[in-house]
Coordinates of C-alpha atoms in Angstrom, one line a residue:
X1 CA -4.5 124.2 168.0
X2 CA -5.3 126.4 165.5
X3 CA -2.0 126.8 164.4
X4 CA -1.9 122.9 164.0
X5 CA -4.9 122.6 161.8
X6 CA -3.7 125.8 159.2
X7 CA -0.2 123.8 159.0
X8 CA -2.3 120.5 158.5
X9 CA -5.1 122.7 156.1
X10 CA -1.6 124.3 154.4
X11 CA 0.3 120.9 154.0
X12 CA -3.3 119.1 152.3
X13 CA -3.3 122.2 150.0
X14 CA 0.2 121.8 149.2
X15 CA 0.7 120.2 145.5
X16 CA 4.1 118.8 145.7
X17 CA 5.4 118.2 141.6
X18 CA 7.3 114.7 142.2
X19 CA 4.1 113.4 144.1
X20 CA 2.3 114.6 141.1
X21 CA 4.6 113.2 138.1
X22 CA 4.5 109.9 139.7
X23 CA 0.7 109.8 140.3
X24 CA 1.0 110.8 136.3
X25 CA 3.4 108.1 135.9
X26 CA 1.5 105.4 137.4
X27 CA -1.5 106.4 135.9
X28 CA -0.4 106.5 132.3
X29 CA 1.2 103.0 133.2
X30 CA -2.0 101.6 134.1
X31 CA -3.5 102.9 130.8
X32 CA -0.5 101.4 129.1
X33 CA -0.8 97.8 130.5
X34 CA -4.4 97.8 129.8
X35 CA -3.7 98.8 126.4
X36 CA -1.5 96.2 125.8
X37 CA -3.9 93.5 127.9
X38 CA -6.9 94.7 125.8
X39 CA -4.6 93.6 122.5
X40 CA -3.2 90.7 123.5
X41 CA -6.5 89.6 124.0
X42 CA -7.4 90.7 121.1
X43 CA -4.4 88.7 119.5
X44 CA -4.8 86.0 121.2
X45 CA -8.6 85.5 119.9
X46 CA -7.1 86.0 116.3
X47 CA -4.9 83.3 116.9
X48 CA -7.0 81.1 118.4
X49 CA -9.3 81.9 115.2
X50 CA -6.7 81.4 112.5
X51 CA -6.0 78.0 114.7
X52 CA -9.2 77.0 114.8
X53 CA -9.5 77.7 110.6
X54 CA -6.2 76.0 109.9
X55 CA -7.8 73.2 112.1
X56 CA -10.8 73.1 110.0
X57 CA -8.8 73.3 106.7
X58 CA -6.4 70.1 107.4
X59 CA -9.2 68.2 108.9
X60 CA -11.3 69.2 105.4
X61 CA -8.3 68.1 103.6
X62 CA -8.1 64.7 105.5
X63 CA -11.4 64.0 105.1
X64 CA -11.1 64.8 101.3
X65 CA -7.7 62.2 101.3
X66 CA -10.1 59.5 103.0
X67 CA -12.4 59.9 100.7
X68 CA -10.5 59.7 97.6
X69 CA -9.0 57.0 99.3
X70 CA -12.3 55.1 100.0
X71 CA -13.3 56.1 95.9
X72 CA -10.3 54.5 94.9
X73 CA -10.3 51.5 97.0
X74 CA -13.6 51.4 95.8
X75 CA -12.7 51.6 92.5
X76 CA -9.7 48.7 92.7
X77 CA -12.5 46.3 94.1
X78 CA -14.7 46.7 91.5
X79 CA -11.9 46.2 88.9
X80 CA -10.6 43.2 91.0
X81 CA -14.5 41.8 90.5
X82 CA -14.6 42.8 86.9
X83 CA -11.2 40.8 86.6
X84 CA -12.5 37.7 88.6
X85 CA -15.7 37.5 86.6
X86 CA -13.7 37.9 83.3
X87 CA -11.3 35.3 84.4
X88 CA -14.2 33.0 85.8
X89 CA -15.6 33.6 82.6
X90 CA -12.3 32.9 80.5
X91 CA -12.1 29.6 83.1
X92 CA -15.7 28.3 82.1
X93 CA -15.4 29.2 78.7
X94 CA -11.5 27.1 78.7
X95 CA -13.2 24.0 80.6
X96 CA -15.5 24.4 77.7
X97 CA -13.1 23.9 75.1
X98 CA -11.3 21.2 77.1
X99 CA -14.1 19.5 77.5
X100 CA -15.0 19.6 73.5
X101 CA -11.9 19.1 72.7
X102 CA -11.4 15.8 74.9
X103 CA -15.0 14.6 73.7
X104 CA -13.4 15.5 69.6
X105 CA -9.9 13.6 71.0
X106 CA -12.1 10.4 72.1
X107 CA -14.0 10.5 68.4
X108 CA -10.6 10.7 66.6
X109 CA -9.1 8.3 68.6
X110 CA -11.6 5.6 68.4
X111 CA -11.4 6.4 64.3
X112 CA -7.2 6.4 64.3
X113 CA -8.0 2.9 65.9
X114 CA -10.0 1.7 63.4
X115 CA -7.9 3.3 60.7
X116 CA -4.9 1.7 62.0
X117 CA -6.1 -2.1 62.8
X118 CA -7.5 -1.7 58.6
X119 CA -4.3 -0.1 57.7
X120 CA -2.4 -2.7 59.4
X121 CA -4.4 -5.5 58.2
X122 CA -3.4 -4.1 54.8
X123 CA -0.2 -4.0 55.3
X124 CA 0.2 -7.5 56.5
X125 CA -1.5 -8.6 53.6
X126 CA 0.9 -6.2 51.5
X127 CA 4.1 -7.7 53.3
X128 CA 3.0 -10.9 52.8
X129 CA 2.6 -10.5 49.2
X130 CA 5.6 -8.8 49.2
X131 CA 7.8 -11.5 50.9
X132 CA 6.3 -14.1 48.2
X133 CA 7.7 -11.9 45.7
X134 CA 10.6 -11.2 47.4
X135 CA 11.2 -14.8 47.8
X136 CA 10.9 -15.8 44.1
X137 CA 12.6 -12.4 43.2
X138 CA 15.7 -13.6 45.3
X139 CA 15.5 -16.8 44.1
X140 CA 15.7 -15.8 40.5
X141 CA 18.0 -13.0 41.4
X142 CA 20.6 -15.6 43.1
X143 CA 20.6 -17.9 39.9
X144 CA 21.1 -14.6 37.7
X145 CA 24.0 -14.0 40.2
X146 CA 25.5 -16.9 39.8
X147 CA 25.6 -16.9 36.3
X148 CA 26.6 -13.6 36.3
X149 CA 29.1 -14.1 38.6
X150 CA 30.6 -17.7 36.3
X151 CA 30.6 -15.2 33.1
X152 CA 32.5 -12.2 35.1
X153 CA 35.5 -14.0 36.4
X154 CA 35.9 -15.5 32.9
X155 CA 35.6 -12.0 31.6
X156 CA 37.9 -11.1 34.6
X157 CA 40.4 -13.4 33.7
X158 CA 40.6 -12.7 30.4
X159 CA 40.9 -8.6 30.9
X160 CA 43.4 -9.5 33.2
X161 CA 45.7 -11.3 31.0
X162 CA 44.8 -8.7 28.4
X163 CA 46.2 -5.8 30.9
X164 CA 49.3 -8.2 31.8
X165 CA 50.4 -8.4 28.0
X166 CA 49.0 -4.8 27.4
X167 CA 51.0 -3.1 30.4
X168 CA 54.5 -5.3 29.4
X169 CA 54.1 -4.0 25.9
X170 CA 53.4 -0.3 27.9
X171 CA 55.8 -0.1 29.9
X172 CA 58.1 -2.0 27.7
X173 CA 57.5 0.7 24.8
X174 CA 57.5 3.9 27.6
X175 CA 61.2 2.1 28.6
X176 CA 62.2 2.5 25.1
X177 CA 60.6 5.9 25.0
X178 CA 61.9 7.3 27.9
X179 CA 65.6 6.4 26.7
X180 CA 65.3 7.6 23.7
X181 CA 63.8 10.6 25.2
X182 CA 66.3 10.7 27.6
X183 CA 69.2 10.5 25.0
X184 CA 67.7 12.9 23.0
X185 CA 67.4 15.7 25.9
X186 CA 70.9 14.6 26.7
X187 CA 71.9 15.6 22.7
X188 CA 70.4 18.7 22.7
X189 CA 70.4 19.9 26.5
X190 CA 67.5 19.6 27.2
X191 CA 66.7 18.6 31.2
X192 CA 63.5 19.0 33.4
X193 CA 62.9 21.2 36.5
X194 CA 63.8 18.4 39.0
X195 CA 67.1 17.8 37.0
X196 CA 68.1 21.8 37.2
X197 CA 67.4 21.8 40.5
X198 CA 68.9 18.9 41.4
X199 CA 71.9 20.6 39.8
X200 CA 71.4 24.0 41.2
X201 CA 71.5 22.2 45.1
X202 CA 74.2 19.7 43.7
X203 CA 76.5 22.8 42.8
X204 CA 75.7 24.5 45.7
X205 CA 76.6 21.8 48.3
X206 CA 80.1 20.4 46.4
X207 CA 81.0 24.1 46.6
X208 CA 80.4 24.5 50.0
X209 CA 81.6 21.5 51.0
X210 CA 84.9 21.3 48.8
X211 CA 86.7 24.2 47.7
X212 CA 85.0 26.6 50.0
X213 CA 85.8 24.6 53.1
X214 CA 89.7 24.0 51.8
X215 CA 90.2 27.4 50.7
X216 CA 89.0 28.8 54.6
X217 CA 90.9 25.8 56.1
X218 CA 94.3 26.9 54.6
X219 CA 95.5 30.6 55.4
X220 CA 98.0 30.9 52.1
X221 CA 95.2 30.3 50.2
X222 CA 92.2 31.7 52.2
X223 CA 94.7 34.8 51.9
X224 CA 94.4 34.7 47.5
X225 CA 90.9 34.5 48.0
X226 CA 90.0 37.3 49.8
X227 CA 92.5 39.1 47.8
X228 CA 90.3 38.3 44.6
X229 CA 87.0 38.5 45.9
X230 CA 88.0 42.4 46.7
X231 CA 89.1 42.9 43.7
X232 CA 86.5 41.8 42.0
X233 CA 83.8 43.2 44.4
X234 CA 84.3 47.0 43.0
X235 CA 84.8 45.8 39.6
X236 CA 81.3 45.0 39.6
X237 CA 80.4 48.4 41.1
X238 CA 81.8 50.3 38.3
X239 CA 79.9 49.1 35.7
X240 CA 78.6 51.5 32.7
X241 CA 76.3 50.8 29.8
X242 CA 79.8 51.5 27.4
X243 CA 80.7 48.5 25.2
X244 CA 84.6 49.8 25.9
X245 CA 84.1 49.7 29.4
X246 CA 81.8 46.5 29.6
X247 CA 84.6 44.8 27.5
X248 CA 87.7 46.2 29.4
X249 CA 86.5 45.5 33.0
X250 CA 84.7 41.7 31.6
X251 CA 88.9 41.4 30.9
X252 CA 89.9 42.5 34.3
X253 CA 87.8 39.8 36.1
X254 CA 89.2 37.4 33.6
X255 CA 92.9 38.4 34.5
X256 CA 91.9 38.1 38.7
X257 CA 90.3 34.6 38.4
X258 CA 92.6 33.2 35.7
X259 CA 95.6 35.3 36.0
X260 CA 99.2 34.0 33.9
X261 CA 99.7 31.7 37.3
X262 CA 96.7 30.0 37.5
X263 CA 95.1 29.7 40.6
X264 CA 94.9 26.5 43.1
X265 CA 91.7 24.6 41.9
X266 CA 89.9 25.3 45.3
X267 CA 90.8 29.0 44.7
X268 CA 89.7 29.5 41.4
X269 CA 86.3 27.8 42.3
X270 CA 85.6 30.3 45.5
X271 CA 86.8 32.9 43.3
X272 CA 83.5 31.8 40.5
X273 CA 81.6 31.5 43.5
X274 CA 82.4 35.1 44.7
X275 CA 81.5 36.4 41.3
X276 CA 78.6 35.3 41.3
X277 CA 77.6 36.6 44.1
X278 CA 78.8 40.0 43.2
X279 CA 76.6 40.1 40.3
X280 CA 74.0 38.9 41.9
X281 CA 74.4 41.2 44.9
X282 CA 74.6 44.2 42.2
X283 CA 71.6 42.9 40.8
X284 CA 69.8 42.7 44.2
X285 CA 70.4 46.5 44.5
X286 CA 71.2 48.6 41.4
X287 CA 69.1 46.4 38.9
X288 CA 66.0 47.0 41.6
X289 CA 66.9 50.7 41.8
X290 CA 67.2 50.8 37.8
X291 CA 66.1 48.3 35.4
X292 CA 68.2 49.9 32.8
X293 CA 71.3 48.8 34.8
X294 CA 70.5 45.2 33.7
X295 CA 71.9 45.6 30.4
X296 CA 75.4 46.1 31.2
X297 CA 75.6 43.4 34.4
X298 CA 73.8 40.7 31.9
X299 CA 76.5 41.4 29.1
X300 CA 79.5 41.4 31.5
X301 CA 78.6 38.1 32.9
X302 CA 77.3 36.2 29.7
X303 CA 81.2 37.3 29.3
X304 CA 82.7 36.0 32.1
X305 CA 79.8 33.1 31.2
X306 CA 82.0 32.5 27.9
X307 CA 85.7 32.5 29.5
X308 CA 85.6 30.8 32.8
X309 CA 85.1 27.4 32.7
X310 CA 82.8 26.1 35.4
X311 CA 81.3 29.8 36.0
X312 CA 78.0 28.3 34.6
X313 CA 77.6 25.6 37.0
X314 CA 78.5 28.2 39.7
X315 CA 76.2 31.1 38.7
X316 CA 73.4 29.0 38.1
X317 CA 73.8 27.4 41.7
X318 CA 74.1 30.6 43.6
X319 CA 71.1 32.0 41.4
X320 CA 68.9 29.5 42.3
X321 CA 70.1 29.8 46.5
X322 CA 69.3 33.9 46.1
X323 CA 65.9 33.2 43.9
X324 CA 64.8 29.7 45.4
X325 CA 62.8 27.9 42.7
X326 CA 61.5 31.2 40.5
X327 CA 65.1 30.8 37.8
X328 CA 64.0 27.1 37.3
X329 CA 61.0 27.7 37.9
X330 CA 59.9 24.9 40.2
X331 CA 57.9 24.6 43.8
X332 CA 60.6 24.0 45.9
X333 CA 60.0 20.2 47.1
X334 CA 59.7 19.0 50.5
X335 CA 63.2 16.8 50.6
X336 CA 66.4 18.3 49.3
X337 CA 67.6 17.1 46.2
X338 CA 69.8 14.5 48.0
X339 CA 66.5 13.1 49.8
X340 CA 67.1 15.0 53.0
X341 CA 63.5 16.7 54.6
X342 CA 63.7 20.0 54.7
X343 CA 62.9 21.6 58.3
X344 CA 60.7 24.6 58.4
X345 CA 63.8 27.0 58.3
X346 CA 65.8 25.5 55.9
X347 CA 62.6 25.2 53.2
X348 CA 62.4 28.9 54.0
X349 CA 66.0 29.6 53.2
X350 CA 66.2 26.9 50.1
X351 CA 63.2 29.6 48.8
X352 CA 65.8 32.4 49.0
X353 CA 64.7 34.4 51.6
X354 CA 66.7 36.2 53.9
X355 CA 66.1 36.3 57.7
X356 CA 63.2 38.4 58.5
X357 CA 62.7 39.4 55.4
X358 CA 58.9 40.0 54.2
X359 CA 57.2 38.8 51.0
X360 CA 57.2 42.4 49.6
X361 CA 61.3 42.6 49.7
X362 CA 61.8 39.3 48.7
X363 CA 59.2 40.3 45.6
X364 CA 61.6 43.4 44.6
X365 CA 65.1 41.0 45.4
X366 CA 64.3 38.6 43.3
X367 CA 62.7 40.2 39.8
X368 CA 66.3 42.3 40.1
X369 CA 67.9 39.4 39.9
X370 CA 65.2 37.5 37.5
X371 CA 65.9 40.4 35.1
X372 CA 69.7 39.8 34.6
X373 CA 69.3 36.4 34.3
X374 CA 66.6 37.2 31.5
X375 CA 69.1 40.0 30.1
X376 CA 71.2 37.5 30.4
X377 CA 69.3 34.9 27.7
X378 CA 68.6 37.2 25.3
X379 CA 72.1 38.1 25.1
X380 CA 73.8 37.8 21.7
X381 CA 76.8 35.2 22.2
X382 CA 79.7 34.3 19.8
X383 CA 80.2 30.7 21.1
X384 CA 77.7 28.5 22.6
X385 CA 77.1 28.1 26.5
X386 CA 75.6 26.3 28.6
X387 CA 72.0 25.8 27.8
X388 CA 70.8 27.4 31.5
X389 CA 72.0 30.6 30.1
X390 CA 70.7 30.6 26.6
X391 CA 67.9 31.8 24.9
X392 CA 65.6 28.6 24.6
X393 CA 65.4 28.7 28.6
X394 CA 63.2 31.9 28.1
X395 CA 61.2 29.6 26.2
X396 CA 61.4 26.6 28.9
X397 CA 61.2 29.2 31.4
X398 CA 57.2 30.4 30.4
X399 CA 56.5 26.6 29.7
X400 CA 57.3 25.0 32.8
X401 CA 55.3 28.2 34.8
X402 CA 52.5 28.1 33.5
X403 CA 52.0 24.0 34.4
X404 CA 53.0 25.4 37.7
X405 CA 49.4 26.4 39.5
X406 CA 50.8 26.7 43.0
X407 CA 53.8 28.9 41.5
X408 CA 50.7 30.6 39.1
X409 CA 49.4 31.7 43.0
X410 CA 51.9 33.5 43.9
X411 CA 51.8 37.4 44.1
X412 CA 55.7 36.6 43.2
X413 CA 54.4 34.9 39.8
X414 CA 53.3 37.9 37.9
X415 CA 56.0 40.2 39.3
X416 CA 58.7 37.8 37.2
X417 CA 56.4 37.0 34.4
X418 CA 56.7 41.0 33.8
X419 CA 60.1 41.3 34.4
X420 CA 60.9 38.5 31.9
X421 CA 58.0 39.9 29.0
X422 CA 59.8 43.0 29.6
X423 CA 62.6 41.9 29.0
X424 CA 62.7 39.7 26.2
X425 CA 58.9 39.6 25.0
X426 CA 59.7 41.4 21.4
X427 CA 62.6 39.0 20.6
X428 CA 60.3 36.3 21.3
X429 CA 57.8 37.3 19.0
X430 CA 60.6 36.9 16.4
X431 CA 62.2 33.8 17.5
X432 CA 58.8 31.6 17.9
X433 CA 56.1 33.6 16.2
X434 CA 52.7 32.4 16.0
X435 CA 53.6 29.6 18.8
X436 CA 54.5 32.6 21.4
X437 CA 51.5 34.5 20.2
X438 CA 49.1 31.5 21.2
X439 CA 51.2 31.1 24.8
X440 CA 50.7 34.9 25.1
X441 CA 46.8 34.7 24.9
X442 CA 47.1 31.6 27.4
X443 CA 49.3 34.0 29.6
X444 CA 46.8 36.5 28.9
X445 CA 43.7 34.9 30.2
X446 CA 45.5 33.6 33.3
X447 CA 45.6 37.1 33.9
X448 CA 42.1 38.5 33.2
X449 CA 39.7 35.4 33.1
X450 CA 41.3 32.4 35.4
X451 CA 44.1 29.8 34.1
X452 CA 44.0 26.3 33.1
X453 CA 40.2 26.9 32.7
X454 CA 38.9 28.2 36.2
X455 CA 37.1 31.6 36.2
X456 CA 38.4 33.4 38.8
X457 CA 41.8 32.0 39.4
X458 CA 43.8 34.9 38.6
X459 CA 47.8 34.8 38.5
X460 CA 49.1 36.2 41.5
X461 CA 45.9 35.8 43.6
X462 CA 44.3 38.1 45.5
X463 CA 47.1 40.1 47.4
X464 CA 47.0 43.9 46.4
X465 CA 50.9 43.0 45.3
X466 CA 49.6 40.4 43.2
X467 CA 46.4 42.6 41.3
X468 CA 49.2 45.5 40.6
X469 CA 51.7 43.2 39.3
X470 CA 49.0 41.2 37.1
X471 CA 47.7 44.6 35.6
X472 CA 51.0 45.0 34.6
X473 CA 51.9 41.8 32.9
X474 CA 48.3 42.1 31.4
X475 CA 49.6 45.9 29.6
X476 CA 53.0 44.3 28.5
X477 CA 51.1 41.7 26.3
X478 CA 48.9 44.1 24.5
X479 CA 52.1 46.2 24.4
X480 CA 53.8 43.4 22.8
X481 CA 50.9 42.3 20.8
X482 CA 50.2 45.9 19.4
X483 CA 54.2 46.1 17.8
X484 CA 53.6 43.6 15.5

């Protein structure tokens, strides 16, 4: 027994480590968790502090939105009344107005009628007295009338007469005018612009529609054609300004159209017809390229002008198909010369242009050729010629332009004008003195004032081709003006 309670006494006394470590353990868990309760308590009441203040805050902050709400709300309804009481008060004053103003209407109204029944009394008595005067007016009026009337077909009758025996003498004494005028231009070659055109065309189409059409219809003599036309094609070509060379090669040309065998009619005719396109052709190109080159082609053909017979006629025709109506010069009418309207195309190509070609190149084509013919008129000649290649065309030639206002408009006009003053505006000064002199101021003014007295109607228009070509017809008369 005893032995039982020491083992018990020895076992209660016994500290065993483990027991001890967990006791520890448990202990310092306990601490722990209370710990951590305590502050999450703690925590929790912060939370529910900084909740609670947040709380307060957004419901300060609504309250402070409802209230600026209500002020403004507020606010609009006073405006809105301030508004309504200004436009009651605009209203009151309006039907104030309206009401003045219908009361001032009624006044003026009643005095417009009164006015108007004393202003139409008036004028009834006015038109009445007015109708009585009317009446005798008319009446006298119709008896002046007729008596009028009884003295001007007496009058009438007698002018009448007067113009029947005046107009028989007129056109009796214009008959014998125009024949005498006629017979004189006839004895001294003089023609007018319709009459070289008319020739020009004429030329032109008996050409084309005689020898031409034989000679390409028959292969003997289609063959001495062509064998001409290239003969005479590089003749042309070679020309120099050397009086040997102008003289010996003018020869040549003789010798090909006119050889010791003359040529079938048809044949020599084509053949003038070749030549003068040739010449024309080199006057096209090299005369454009170099005035200077004029000199030599003009001689050569005024030449050829002076030996071939017919090559007049011919040149002249195919100068006027190149250079439309500017060699005449004349405005290319509406009907050919045989009467036949001209379409659209063929007026174009009566003119002288090509296809397609613009007004610029057809400028520049035709004062090349414009300066041979020019060349060509001032020419010295041993024999006379035909008076379309003589030096009183340079005259006719400045005449007939200047009548010419729709030629005058032209940006073409003052480009030729140049070209012939450059050509031949010294010898003219010698020829016709004081009369050039006084057709050079009239040119002169066209250029720089207006022609046939309107300001501002310049020669050559207002194209920039025009102004630069004017300028330089302008310098050539003072150049002309300042040699004398």
């Amino acid at each position: 027994m005893e032995d039982a309670v020491a083992s018990i006494r020895l076992h209660v006394n016994h500290h065993d480590p483990y027991e001890e470590w967990e006791k520890e353990t448990r202990q310092e868990a306990w601490r722990a968790a209370r710990q951590k309760h305590a502050q999450d308590r703690v925590q929790q009441r912060e939370e529910r502090s900084q909740a609670h203040a947040k709380a307060a805050q957004q419901l300060a902050a609504i309250h402070e939105e409802q209230l600026r709400e209500v002020q403004m709300h507020l606010a609009a309804m006073n405006l809105q009344k301030k508004q309504e009481e200004d436009q009651l008060r605009s209203q009151w004053k309006e039907r104030d107005r309206k009401l003045w103003e219908r009361i001032d209407s009624v006044i003026k109204l009643e005095e417009e009628k009164a006015r108007v029944k004393m202003e139409a009394e008036r004028k009834k008595r006015e038109e009445e007295e007015r109708i009585r005067r009317e009446a005798e007016e008319k009446k006298r009026q119709e008896e002046e009338r007729k008596r009028k009337e009884e003295e001007e077909k007496r009058k009438q009758r007698e002018k009448e007469e007067e113009e029947k025996r005046q107009q028989a003498e007129a056109e009796r004494a214009r008959a014998e005018r125009e024949r005498a005028e006629e017979q004189e231009r006839k004895t001294l070659g003089f023609t007018t612009a319709f009459e070289d055109w008319k020739r020009a065309r004429d030329t032109l189409k008996a050409i084309k529609n005689g020898p031409m059409r034989i000679v390409k219809g028959d292969k003997t003599l289609k063959s001495i054609w062509s064998a001409g036309r290239r003969a005479i094609t590089p003749k042309i070509g070679q020309l120099t300004n050397d009086a040997q060379a102008i003289l010996k090669i003018s020869q040549q040309i003789v010798e090909i159209i006119r050889p010791l065998q003359p040529h079938p009619e048809p044949v020599y005719i084509a053949l003038l017809s070749s030549l003068a396109k040739a010449i024309l052709l080199q006057a096209e190109t090299e005369v454009t390229a170099e005035k200077r080159s004029a000199v030599p082609l003009a001689q050569v053909t005024t030449n050829l002008l002076s030996a071939l017979d017919g090559f007049a006629d011919v040149f002249w025709a195919k100068l006027c198909q190149r250079a439309g109506g500017w060699p005449v010069p004349i405005v290319v009418p509406a009907k050919d010369a045989d009467g036949t309207p001209f379409s659209d195309e063929t007026r174009r190509k009566a003119l002288g242009y090509r296809e397609d070609e613009g007004l610029a190149d057809y400028t520049t084509r035709v004062s090349g050729m414009m300066r041979v013919y020019f060349q060509i008129l001032v020419t010295p000649v041993n024999q006379p010629l035909d008076p379309v290649v003589r030096l009183p065309r340079y005259w006719t030639f400045f005449s007939r332009m200047l009548k010419e206002p729709q030629m005058l408009d032209s940006s073409v006009a003052p480009q030729v004008l140049y070209t012939a003053l450059d050509v031949g505006g010294l010898l003219a000064r010698e020829v016709w003195g004081q009369q050039w002199v006084r057709l050079l101021a009239l040119m002169y003014e066209g250029v720089t004032v207006g022609y046939h007295g309107q300001q501002g109607r310049l020669i050559g228009g207002q194209s920039p081709e025009g102004i630069a070509a004017r300028v330089r017809v302008q310098l050539e008369i003072e150049r002309i003006m300042s040699a004398f």
